Short mmCIF file of C-alpha atoms in Angstrom, two decimals:
data_model
loop_
_atom_site.label_atom_id
_atom_site.label_comp_id
_atom_site.label_asym_id
_atom_site.label_seq_id
_atom_site.Cartn_x
_atom_site.Cartn_y
_atom_site.Cartn_z
CA MET U 1 219.46 89.09 69.13
CA ARG U 2 220.51 90.29 72.59
CA ALA U 3 218.08 92.20 74.81
CA ASP U 4 220.26 95.31 74.90
CA ALA U 5 220.44 95.29 71.10
CA ILE U 6 216.66 95.04 70.90
CA LEU U 7 216.30 97.98 73.27
CA ALA U 8 219.02 99.99 71.48
CA ASP U 9 217.06 99.63 68.23
CA MET U 10 214.00 101.26 69.71
CA ILE U 11 215.57 104.16 71.61
CA ASP U 12 213.89 107.48 70.83
CA MET U 13 211.54 105.88 68.31
CA THR U 14 208.74 104.96 70.68
CA ALA U 15 209.44 106.54 74.04
CA ASP U 16 207.20 109.57 73.44
CA LEU U 17 204.17 107.61 72.27
CA ASP U 18 201.31 106.78 74.63
CA ASP U 19 200.42 103.19 75.48
CA GLU U 20 197.37 103.00 73.27
CA THR U 21 199.23 104.31 70.17
CA LEU U 22 201.98 101.75 70.78
CA ALA U 23 199.43 98.95 71.26
CA ALA U 24 197.87 99.75 67.89
CA ARG U 25 201.29 99.24 66.24
CA VAL U 26 202.28 95.95 67.87
CA ALA U 27 201.16 93.68 65.03
CA GLY U 28 203.62 95.24 62.59
CA ASP U 29 206.26 96.75 64.85
CA PHE U 30 208.05 94.81 67.57
CA ASP U 31 209.65 97.99 68.90
CA ALA U 32 206.19 99.19 69.92
CA PHE U 33 205.70 96.03 71.97
CA ALA U 34 209.21 96.24 73.41
CA GLU U 35 208.44 99.73 74.69
CA LEU U 36 205.21 98.49 76.30
CA TYR U 37 207.20 95.62 77.80
CA ARG U 38 209.76 98.07 79.20
CA ARG U 39 206.95 100.12 80.76
CA TYR U 40 204.92 97.24 82.19
CA LEU U 41 207.28 94.39 83.09
CA CYS U 42 208.00 95.77 86.55
CA PRO U 43 204.38 96.77 87.41
CA VAL U 44 203.01 93.42 86.19
CA TYR U 45 205.76 91.45 87.96
CA ARG U 46 205.16 93.33 91.23
CA PHE U 47 201.42 92.73 91.03
CA VAL U 48 201.89 89.02 90.26
CA ARG U 49 204.54 88.65 92.97
CA SER U 50 202.11 90.11 95.51
CA GLN U 51 199.65 87.33 94.65
CA CYS U 52 201.92 84.27 94.68
CA PRO U 53 204.42 82.70 97.06
CA ASP U 54 207.81 82.90 95.35
CA GLU U 55 209.89 84.51 92.62
CA SER U 56 209.91 81.45 90.38
CA THR U 57 206.11 81.28 90.23
CA ALA U 58 205.93 85.04 89.71
CA GLU U 59 208.33 84.79 86.77
CA ASP U 60 206.32 81.95 85.19
CA ILE U 61 203.03 83.85 85.49
CA THR U 62 204.60 87.13 84.31
CA ALA U 63 206.01 85.38 81.23
CA GLN U 64 202.56 83.98 80.46
CA VAL U 65 201.05 87.48 80.74
CA PHE U 66 203.43 88.91 78.14
CA PHE U 67 203.13 85.95 75.79
CA LYS U 68 199.36 86.37 75.92
CA ALA U 69 199.71 90.13 75.46
CA ILE U 70 201.80 89.76 72.30
CA SER U 71 199.78 86.91 70.81
CA SER U 72 196.42 88.57 71.40
CA ALA U 73 197.55 92.13 70.69
CA SER U 74 194.91 92.56 68.02
CA SER U 75 192.17 92.04 70.60
CA PHE U 76 193.09 95.37 72.21
CA ARG U 77 190.73 97.82 70.54
CA GLY U 78 191.51 100.93 72.53
CA GLU U 79 188.16 101.03 74.29
CA GLY U 80 189.90 101.27 77.66
CA SER U 81 193.46 101.90 78.74
CA TYR U 82 196.26 99.50 77.80
CA LYS U 83 197.16 99.38 81.49
CA ALA U 84 193.70 98.04 82.38
CA TRP U 85 193.90 95.58 79.46
CA ILE U 86 197.24 94.07 80.46
CA PHE U 87 196.25 93.92 84.12
CA ARG U 88 193.13 92.03 83.14
CA ILE U 89 195.41 89.46 81.47
CA ALA U 90 197.50 89.41 84.65
CA HIS U 91 194.37 88.96 86.78
CA ASN U 92 193.19 86.04 84.61
CA SER U 93 196.64 84.43 84.67
CA VAL U 94 196.92 84.70 88.45
CA TRP U 95 193.44 83.21 88.98
CA SER U 96 194.14 80.38 86.51
CA TRP U 97 197.26 79.55 88.48
CA ARG U 98 195.40 79.91 91.78
CA ASN U 99 192.53 77.68 90.66
CA GLY U 100 195.01 75.11 89.40
CA ARG U 101 196.91 75.04 92.65
CA ALA U 102 193.90 75.66 94.91
CA ARG U 103 196.04 77.93 97.03
CA SER U 104 194.38 80.60 99.07
CA VAL U 105 197.12 82.05 101.24
CA ILE U 106 200.64 83.13 100.37
CA ALA U 107 203.22 81.50 102.57
CA VAL U 108 203.90 84.45 104.83
CA GLU U 109 207.59 83.73 105.26
CA GLU U 110 208.11 84.33 101.57
CA VAL U 111 208.98 88.02 101.69
CA PRO U 112 210.59 89.01 98.37
CA GLU U 113 214.32 88.33 98.09
CA THR U 114 215.05 90.65 95.21
CA VAL U 115 213.88 94.03 96.46
CA ASP U 116 214.04 97.61 95.32
CA PRO U 117 216.38 99.30 97.82
CA THR U 118 214.92 102.75 97.17
CA PRO U 119 211.44 103.22 98.64
CA SER U 120 209.29 106.09 97.43
CA PRO U 121 210.09 109.46 99.07
CA ALA U 122 206.79 109.34 100.97
CA ALA U 123 207.76 106.08 102.60
CA GLN U 124 211.46 106.57 103.22
CA ALA U 125 210.85 106.71 106.97
CA ILE U 126 209.82 103.05 106.85
CA THR U 127 212.65 100.58 107.24
CA GLN U 128 213.14 97.48 105.14
CA GLU U 129 211.93 95.43 108.10
CA GLY U 130 208.80 97.58 108.32
CA ARG U 131 208.11 97.03 104.63
CA GLY U 132 208.48 93.31 105.21
CA GLN U 133 205.96 93.47 108.07
CA VAL U 134 203.41 95.25 105.88
CA TRP U 135 204.07 92.73 103.09
CA ARG U 136 203.27 89.84 105.46
CA LYS U 137 200.04 91.49 106.62
CA VAL U 138 198.89 91.94 103.03
CA ALA U 139 199.91 88.34 102.26
CA GLU U 140 197.58 87.13 105.00
CA LEU U 141 194.52 88.75 103.38
CA PRO U 142 192.11 86.53 101.42
CA PRO U 143 193.08 86.46 97.70
CA ALA U 144 190.30 88.72 96.44
CA GLN U 145 191.10 91.39 99.05
CA ARG U 146 194.83 91.06 98.42
CA GLU U 147 194.26 91.56 94.72
CA VAL U 148 192.21 94.75 95.01
CA VAL U 149 194.70 96.15 97.54
CA ALA U 150 197.56 95.57 95.07
CA LEU U 151 195.63 97.07 92.16
CA ARG U 152 194.57 100.12 94.20
CA TYR U 153 197.64 100.96 96.30
CA LEU U 154 200.43 99.48 94.20
CA GLN U 155 199.13 100.22 90.70
CA ASP U 156 197.08 103.30 91.62
CA LEU U 157 194.12 102.09 89.58
CA THR U 158 190.65 103.52 90.16
CA VAL U 159 187.75 101.53 91.60
CA GLU U 160 186.15 101.61 88.13
CA GLU U 161 189.29 100.20 86.50
CA ILE U 162 189.64 97.51 89.19
CA ALA U 163 186.00 96.54 88.67
CA GLU U 164 186.64 96.16 84.93
CA ILE U 165 189.85 94.17 85.45
CA THR U 166 188.42 91.79 88.05
CA ASP U 167 184.95 91.52 86.50
CA ARG U 168 183.29 92.69 89.70
CA SER U 169 180.84 95.48 90.36
CA ARG U 170 182.19 98.79 91.68
CA GLY U 171 180.27 98.18 94.88
CA ALA U 172 181.90 94.79 95.34
CA VAL U 173 185.35 96.31 94.83
CA ARG U 174 184.63 99.05 97.39
CA ILE U 175 183.51 96.43 99.92
CA LEU U 176 186.63 94.33 99.35
CA LEU U 177 188.84 97.41 99.75
CA HIS U 178 187.00 98.50 102.91
CA ARG U 179 187.34 95.05 104.49
CA ALA U 180 191.00 94.81 103.55
CA ARG U 181 191.75 98.28 104.91
CA SER U 182 189.94 97.49 108.17
CA LYS U 183 191.79 94.22 108.57
CA LEU U 184 195.17 95.76 107.83
CA ARG U 185 194.59 98.73 110.13
CA SER U 186 193.41 96.50 112.96
CA THR U 187 196.51 94.33 112.75
CA MET U 188 198.94 97.21 112.22
CA ASP U 189 197.54 99.89 114.53
CA GLY U 190 199.63 100.34 117.61
CA LYS U 191 202.58 98.61 116.00
CA GLU U 192 205.48 100.72 114.87
CA VAL U 193 206.00 100.09 111.16
CA GLY U 194 209.73 100.61 110.93
CA MET D 1 196.16 108.38 99.49
CA ASP D 2 196.97 108.61 103.19
CA SER D 3 200.23 107.49 104.78
CA PHE D 4 198.83 104.07 105.62
CA GLU D 5 197.90 103.44 102.00
CA LEU D 6 201.26 104.75 100.80
CA ALA D 7 203.02 102.36 103.20
CA VAL D 8 201.02 99.44 101.79
CA GLY D 9 201.79 100.47 98.21
CA ASP D 10 205.46 100.91 99.03
CA ALA D 11 205.71 97.49 100.68
CA LEU D 12 204.13 95.84 97.65
CA ALA D 13 206.58 97.70 95.39
CA MET D 14 209.58 95.98 96.99
CA PRO D 15 210.05 93.12 94.49
CA VAL D 16 212.01 93.83 91.34
CA PRO D 17 212.35 91.37 88.45
CA ARG D 18 215.83 89.98 87.96
CA ALA D 19 217.74 91.69 85.15
CA ALA D 20 218.39 88.29 83.55
CA PHE D 21 214.65 87.55 83.56
CA PHE D 22 213.93 90.89 81.85
CA ASP D 23 216.47 90.10 79.12
CA GLU D 24 215.52 86.46 78.59
CA LEU D 25 211.81 87.15 78.35
CA LEU D 26 212.32 90.05 75.94
CA ILE D 27 214.44 87.82 73.68
CA ALA D 28 211.81 85.05 73.81
CA LEU D 29 209.05 87.54 72.96
CA ARG D 30 211.09 88.81 70.03
CA GLU D 31 211.51 85.23 68.79
CA ILE D 32 207.83 84.39 68.91
CA TRP D 33 207.02 87.68 67.19
CA GLU D 34 209.48 86.91 64.37
CA VAL D 35 209.45 83.13 64.09
CA PRO D 36 206.54 80.90 63.04
CA VAL D 37 205.32 79.09 66.13
CA VAL D 38 201.92 77.59 65.38
CA ALA D 39 202.26 75.44 62.29
CA GLN D 40 199.64 73.00 63.52
CA ALA D 41 197.06 75.76 63.76
CA SER D 42 197.61 76.88 60.16
CA GLN D 43 197.53 73.31 58.88
CA SER D 44 194.28 72.55 60.64
CA ALA D 45 192.83 75.69 59.10
CA GLY D 46 193.81 74.40 55.67
CA HIS D 47 196.38 77.07 54.91
CA GLY D 48 199.80 76.32 53.48
CA HIS D 49 201.70 78.89 55.47
CA TRP D 50 202.89 79.46 58.98
CA VAL D 51 201.03 81.69 61.36
CA ARG D 52 203.16 84.31 63.05
CA ALA D 53 202.58 85.32 66.63
CA GLY D 54 201.85 89.03 66.66
CA SER D 55 200.17 88.96 63.27
CA VAL D 56 196.48 89.44 62.66
CA ALA D 57 196.25 85.77 61.69
CA ALA D 58 197.75 84.79 64.99
CA ALA D 59 194.87 86.42 66.81
CA THR D 60 192.71 83.38 66.12
CA ALA D 61 195.46 80.98 67.08
CA GLY D 62 196.92 83.20 69.76
CA ALA D 63 196.32 80.83 72.62
CA VAL D 64 198.12 78.03 70.81
CA GLY D 65 201.01 80.29 69.89
CA ALA D 66 201.34 81.75 73.35
CA GLY D 67 201.14 78.33 74.93
CA ALA D 68 203.78 76.83 72.66
CA ALA D 69 206.07 79.78 73.09
CA TRP D 70 205.61 79.82 76.83
CA TYR D 71 206.50 76.17 77.22
CA GLY D 72 209.55 76.66 75.01
CA PHE D 73 210.60 79.64 77.11
CA LYS D 74 210.01 77.70 80.30
CA ARG D 75 212.11 74.77 79.10
CA ARG D 76 215.02 77.04 78.25
CA HIS D 77 214.52 78.99 81.46
CA ARG D 78 214.68 75.83 83.59
CA ARG D 79 217.60 74.40 81.62
CA SER D 80 219.63 77.54 82.15
CA GLY D 81 219.14 77.04 85.87
CA VAL D 82 217.88 80.53 86.58
CA ALA D 83 214.31 79.73 87.57
#
């Protein structure tokens, strides 16, 4: 079955349901999972891509995340949000890859090739080159700081949710965020971003 | 969030998954949801039937199913020359 046919089947059937209701239906209803996939592929891919050096690796890890999400769907019990649940899978997948490769720093020249040409309205003053500069600065952060920065500023997750996803205390997450912010500000202050 | 934080979030939002990747992965996920993928897990458990990914039974064999499906996806992905 083609992807567009799969998506056509589910139009209007699931779009109004919240994530947790859809997650509860996954075992018996693929359309519910397809809707979750449609909602989360891009956020998960962007998070993973911010943690690894190239598109190919990001695609491999992202595929693993969704295979794990569909095969362990019954382990989601609705105690937290589905977003936090799938990002915990993404966190575990990224760290498994990282531990396997023993990599600690993203190759800074690897700015994404396939980019969204439409920045958010709040950031439209920043040029593509400026976005690339910020990307490189984030890529130079230690992995744990880079991860909390992506979860906080890219995914808009709370400190509590990040603590749950990364299995750290809230205090530890705040410290990582503070250090990352300080490092980024110190390297970017005085430089025109854009 | 202040403008600095928005700029960081916006920079990290630059990458977009390839449309072909979106389609291929969705098709592969549909296949593992529909098709038996972990025969060895059901046999070792002494059952005479296949375990379907996405089913309650697959929860216990989920890692095996996901692993098998992922490697199958990866093989096809590499063979098609898009990775």
